[in-house]
PDB file of N, CA and C in Angstrom:
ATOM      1  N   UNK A   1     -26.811 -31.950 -17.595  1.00 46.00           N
ATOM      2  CA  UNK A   1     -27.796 -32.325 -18.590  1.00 46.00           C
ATOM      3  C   UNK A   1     -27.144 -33.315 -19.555  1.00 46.00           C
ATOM      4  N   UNK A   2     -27.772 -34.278 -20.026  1.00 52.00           N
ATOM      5  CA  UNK A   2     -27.503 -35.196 -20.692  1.00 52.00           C
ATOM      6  C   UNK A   2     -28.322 -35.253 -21.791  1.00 52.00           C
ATOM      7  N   UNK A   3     -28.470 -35.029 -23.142  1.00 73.00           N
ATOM      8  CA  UNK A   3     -29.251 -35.305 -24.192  1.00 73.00           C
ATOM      9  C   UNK A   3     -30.671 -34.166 -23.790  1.00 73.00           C
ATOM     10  N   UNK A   4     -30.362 -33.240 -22.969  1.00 74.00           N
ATOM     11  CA  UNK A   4     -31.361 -32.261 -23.043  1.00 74.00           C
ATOM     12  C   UNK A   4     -32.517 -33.177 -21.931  1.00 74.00           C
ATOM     13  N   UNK A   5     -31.830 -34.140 -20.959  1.00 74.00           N
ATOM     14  CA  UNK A   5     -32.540 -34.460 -19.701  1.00 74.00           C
ATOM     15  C   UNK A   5     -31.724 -34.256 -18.519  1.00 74.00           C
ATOM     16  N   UNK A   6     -32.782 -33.971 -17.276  1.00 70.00           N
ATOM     17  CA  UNK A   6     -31.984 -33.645 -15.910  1.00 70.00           C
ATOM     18  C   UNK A   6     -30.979 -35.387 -16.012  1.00 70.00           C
ATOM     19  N   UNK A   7     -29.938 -35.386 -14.936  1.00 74.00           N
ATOM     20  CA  UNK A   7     -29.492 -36.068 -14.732  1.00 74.00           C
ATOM     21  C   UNK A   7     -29.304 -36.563 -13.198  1.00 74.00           C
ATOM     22  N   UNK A   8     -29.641 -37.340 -12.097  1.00 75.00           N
ATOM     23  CA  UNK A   8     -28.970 -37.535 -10.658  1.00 75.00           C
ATOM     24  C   UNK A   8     -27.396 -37.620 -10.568  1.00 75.00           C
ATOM     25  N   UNK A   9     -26.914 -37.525 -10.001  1.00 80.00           N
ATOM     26  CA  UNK A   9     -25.467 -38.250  -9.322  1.00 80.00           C
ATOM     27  C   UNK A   9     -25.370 -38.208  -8.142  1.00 80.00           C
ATOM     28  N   UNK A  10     -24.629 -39.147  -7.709  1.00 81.00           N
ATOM     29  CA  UNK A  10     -24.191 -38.894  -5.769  1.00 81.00           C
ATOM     30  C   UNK A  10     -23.236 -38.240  -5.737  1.00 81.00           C
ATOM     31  N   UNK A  11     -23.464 -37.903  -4.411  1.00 80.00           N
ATOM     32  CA  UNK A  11     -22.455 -37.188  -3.843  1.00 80.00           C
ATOM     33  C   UNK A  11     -21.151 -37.443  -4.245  1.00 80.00           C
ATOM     34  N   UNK A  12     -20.668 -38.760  -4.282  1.00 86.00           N
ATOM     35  CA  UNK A  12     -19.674 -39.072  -3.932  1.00 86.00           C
ATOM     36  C   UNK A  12     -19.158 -38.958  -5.656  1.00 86.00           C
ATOM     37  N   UNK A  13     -19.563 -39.172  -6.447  1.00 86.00           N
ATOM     38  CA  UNK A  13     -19.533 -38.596  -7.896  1.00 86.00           C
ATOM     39  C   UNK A  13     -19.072 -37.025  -7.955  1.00 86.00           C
ATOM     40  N   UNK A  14     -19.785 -36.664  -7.486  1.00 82.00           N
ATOM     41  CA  UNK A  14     -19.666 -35.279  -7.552  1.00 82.00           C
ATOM     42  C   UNK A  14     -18.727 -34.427  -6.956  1.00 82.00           C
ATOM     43  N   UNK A  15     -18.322 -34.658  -5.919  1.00 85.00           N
ATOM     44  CA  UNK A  15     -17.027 -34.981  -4.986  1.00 85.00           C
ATOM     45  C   UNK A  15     -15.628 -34.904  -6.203  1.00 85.00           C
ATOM     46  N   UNK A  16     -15.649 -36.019  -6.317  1.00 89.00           N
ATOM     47  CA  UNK A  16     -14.871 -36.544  -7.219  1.00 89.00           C
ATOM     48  C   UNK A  16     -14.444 -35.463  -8.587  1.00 89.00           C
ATOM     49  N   UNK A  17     -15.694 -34.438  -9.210  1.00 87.00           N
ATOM     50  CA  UNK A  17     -15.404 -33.939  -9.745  1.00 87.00           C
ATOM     51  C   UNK A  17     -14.891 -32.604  -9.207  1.00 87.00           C
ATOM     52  N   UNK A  18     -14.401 -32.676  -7.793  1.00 89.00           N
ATOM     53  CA  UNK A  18     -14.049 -31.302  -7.168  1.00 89.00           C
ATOM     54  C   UNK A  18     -15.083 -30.076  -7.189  1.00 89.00           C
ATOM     55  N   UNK A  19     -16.817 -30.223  -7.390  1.00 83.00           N
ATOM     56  CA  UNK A  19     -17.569 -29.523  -7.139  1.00 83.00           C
ATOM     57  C   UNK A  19     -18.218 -29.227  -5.676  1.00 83.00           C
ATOM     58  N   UNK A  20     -18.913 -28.241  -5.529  1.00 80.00           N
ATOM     59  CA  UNK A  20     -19.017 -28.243  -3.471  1.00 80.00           C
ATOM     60  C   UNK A  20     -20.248 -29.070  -3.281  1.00 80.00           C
ATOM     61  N   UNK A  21     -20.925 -30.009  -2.576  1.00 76.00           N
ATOM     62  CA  UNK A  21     -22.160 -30.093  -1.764  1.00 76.00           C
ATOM     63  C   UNK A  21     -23.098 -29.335  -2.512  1.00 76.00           C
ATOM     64  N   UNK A  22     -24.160 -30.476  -2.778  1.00 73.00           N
ATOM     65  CA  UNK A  22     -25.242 -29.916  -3.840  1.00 73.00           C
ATOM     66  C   UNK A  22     -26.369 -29.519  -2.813  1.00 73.00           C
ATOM     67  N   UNK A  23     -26.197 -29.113  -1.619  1.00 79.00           N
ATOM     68  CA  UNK A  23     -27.413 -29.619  -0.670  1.00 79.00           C
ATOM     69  C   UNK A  23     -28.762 -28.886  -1.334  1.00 79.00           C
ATOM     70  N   UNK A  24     -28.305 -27.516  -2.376  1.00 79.00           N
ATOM     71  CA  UNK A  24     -29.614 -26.782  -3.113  1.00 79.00           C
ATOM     72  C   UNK A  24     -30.123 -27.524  -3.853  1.00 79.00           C
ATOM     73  N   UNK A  25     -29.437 -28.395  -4.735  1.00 74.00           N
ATOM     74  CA  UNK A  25     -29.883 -29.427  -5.469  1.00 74.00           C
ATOM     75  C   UNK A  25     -30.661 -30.534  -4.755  1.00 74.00           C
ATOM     76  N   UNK A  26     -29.706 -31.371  -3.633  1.00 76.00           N
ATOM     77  CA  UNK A  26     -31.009 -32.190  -3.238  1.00 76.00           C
ATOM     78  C   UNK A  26     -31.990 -31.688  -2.492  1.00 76.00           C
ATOM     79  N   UNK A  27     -32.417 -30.855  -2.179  1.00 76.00           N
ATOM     80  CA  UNK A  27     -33.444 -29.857  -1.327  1.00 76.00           C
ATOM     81  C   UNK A  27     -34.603 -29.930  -2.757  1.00 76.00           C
ATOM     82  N   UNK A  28     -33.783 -29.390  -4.050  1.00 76.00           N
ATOM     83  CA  UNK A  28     -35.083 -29.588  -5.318  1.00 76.00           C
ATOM     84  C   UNK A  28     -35.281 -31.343  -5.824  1.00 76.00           C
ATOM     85  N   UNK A  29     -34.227 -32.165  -5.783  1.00 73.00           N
ATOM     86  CA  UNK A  29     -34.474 -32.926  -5.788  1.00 73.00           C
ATOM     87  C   UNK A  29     -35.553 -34.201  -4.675  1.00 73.00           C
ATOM     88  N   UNK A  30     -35.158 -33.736  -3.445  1.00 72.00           N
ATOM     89  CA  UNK A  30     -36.128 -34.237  -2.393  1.00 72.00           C
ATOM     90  C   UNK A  30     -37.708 -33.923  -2.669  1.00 72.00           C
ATOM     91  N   UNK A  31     -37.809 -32.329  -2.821  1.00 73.00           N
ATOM     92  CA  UNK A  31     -38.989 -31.933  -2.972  1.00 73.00           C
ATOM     93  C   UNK A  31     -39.974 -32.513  -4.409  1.00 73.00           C
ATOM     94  N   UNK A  32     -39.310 -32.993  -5.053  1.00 66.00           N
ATOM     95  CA  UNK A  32     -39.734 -33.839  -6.200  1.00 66.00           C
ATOM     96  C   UNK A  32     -40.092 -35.084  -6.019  1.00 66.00           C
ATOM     97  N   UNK A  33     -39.237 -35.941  -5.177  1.00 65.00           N
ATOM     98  CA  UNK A  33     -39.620 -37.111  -4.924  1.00 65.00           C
ATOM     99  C   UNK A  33     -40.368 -37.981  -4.362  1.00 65.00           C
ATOM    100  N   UNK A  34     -41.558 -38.783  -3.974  1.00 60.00           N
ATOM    101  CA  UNK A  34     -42.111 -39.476  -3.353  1.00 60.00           C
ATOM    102  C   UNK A  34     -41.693 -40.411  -3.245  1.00 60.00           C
ATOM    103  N   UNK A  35     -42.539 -41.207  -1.806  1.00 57.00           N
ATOM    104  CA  UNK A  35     -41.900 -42.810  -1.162  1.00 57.00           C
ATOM    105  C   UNK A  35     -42.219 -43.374  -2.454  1.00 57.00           C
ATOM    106  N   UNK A  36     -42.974 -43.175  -3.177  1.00 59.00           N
ATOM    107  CA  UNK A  36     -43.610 -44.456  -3.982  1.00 59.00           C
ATOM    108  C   UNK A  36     -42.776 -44.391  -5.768  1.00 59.00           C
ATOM    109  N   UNK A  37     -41.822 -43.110  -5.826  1.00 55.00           N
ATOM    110  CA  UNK A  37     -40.906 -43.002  -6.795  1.00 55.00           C
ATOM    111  C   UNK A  37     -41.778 -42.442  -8.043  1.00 55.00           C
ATOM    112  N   UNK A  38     -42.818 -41.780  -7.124  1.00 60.00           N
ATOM    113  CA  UNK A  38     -43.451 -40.708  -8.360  1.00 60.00           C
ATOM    114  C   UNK A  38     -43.157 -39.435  -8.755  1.00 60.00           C
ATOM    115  N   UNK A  39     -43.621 -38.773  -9.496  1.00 58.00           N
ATOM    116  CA  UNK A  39     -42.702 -37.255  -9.860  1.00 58.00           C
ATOM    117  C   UNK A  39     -44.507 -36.749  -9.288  1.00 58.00           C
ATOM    118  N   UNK A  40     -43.658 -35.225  -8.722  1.00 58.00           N
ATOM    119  CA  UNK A  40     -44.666 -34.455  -8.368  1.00 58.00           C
ATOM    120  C   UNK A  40     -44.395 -32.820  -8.443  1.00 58.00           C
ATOM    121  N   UNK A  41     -45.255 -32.951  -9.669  1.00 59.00           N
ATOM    122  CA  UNK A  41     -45.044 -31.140 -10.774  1.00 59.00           C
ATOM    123  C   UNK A  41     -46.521 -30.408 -10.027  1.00 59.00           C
ATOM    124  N   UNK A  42     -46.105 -29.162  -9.899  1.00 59.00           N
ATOM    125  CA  UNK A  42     -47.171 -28.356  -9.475  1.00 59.00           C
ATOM    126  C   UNK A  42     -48.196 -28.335 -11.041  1.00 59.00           C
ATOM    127  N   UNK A  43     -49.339 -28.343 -10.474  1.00 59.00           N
ATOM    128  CA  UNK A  43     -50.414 -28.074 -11.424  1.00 59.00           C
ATOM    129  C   UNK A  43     -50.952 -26.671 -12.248  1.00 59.00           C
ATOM    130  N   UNK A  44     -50.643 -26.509 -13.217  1.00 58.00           N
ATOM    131  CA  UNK A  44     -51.188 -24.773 -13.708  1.00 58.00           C
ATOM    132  C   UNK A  44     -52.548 -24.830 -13.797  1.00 58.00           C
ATOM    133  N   UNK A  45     -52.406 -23.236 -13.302  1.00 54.00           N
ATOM    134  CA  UNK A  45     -54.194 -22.939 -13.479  1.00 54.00           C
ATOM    135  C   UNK A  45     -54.557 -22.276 -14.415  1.00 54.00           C
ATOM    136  N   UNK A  46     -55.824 -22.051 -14.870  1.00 56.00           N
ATOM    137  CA  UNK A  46     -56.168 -21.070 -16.104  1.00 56.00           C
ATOM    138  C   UNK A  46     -56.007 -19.570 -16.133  1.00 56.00           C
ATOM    139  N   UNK A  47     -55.063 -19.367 -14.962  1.00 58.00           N
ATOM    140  CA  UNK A  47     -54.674 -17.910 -14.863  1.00 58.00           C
ATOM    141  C   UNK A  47     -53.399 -17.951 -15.076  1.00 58.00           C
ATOM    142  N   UNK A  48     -52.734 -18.882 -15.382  1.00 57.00           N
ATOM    143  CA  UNK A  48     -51.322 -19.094 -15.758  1.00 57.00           C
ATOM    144  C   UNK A  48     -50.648 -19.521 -14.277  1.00 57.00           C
ATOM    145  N   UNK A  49     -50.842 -19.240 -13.047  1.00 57.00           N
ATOM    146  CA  UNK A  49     -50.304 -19.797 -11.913  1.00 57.00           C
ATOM    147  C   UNK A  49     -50.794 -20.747 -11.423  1.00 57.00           C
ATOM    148  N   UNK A  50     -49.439 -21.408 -10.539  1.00 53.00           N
ATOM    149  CA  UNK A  50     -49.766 -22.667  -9.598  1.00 53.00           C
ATOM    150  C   UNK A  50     -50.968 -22.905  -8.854  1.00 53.00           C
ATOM    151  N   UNK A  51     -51.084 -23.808  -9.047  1.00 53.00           N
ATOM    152  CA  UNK A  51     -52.463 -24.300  -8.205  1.00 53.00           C
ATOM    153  C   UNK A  51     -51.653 -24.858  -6.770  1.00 53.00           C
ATOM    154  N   UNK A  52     -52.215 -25.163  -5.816  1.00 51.00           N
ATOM    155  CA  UNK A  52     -52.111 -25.884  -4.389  1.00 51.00           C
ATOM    156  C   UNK A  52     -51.919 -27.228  -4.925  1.00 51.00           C
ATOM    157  N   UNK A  53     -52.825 -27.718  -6.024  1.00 53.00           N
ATOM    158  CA  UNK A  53     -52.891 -29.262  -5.774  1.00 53.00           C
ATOM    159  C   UNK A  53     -51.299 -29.819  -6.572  1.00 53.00           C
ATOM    160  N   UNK A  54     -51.106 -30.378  -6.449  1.00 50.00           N
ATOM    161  CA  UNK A  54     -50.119 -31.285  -7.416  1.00 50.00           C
ATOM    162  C   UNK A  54     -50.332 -32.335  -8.296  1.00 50.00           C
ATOM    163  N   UNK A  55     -50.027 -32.555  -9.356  1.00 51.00           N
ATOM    164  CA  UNK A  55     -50.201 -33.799 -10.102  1.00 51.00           C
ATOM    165  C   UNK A  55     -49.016 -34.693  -9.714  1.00 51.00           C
ATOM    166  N   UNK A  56     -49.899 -35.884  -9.795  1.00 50.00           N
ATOM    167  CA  UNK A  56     -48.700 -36.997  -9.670  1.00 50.00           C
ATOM    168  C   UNK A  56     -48.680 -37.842 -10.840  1.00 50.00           C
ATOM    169  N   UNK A  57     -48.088 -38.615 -11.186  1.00 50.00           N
ATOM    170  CA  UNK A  57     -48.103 -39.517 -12.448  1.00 50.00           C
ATOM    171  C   UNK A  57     -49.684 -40.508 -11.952  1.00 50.00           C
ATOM    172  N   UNK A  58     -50.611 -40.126 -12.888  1.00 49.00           N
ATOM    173  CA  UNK A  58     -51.741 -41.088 -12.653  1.00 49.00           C
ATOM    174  C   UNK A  58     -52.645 -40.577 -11.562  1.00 49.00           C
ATOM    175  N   UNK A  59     -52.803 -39.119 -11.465  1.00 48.00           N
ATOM    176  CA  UNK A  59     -53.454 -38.434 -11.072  1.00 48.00           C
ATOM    177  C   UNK A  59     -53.253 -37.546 -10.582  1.00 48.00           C
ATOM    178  N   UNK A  60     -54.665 -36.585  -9.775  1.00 46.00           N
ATOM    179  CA  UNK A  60     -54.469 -35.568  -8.615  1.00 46.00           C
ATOM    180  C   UNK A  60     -54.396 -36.182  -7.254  1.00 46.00           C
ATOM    181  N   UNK A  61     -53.754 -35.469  -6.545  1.00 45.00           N
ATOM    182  CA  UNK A  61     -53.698 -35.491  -4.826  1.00 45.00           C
ATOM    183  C   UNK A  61     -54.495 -34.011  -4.699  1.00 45.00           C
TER     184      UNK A  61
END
């Protein structure tokens, strides 16, 4: 965390700091990402849980 935001690094960064293979990390990081470099947060429902749909920046899918 940096200033109280997530941060990326590569591998090879990370390496470097003698930490193991983030593969849990990019598994949450993949699942976040789209081709088009949008963020994609699950949507809450008025019961307090996830909805199916997802928001993307600039709408629903």
């Amino acid at each position: 965390m940096s200033d109280g935001r997530l941060v990326l690094e590569s591998k090879d960064e990370i390496k470097k700091r003698g930490m193991p293979s983030p593969d849990e990390g990019d598994a949450v990081a993949l699942c976040s990402a789209s081709l088009e470099g949008r963020l994609w947060l699950p949507t809450a429902t008025l019961t307090g849980g996830l909805s199916t749909r997802m928001r993307v920046h600039g709408g629903d899918v």
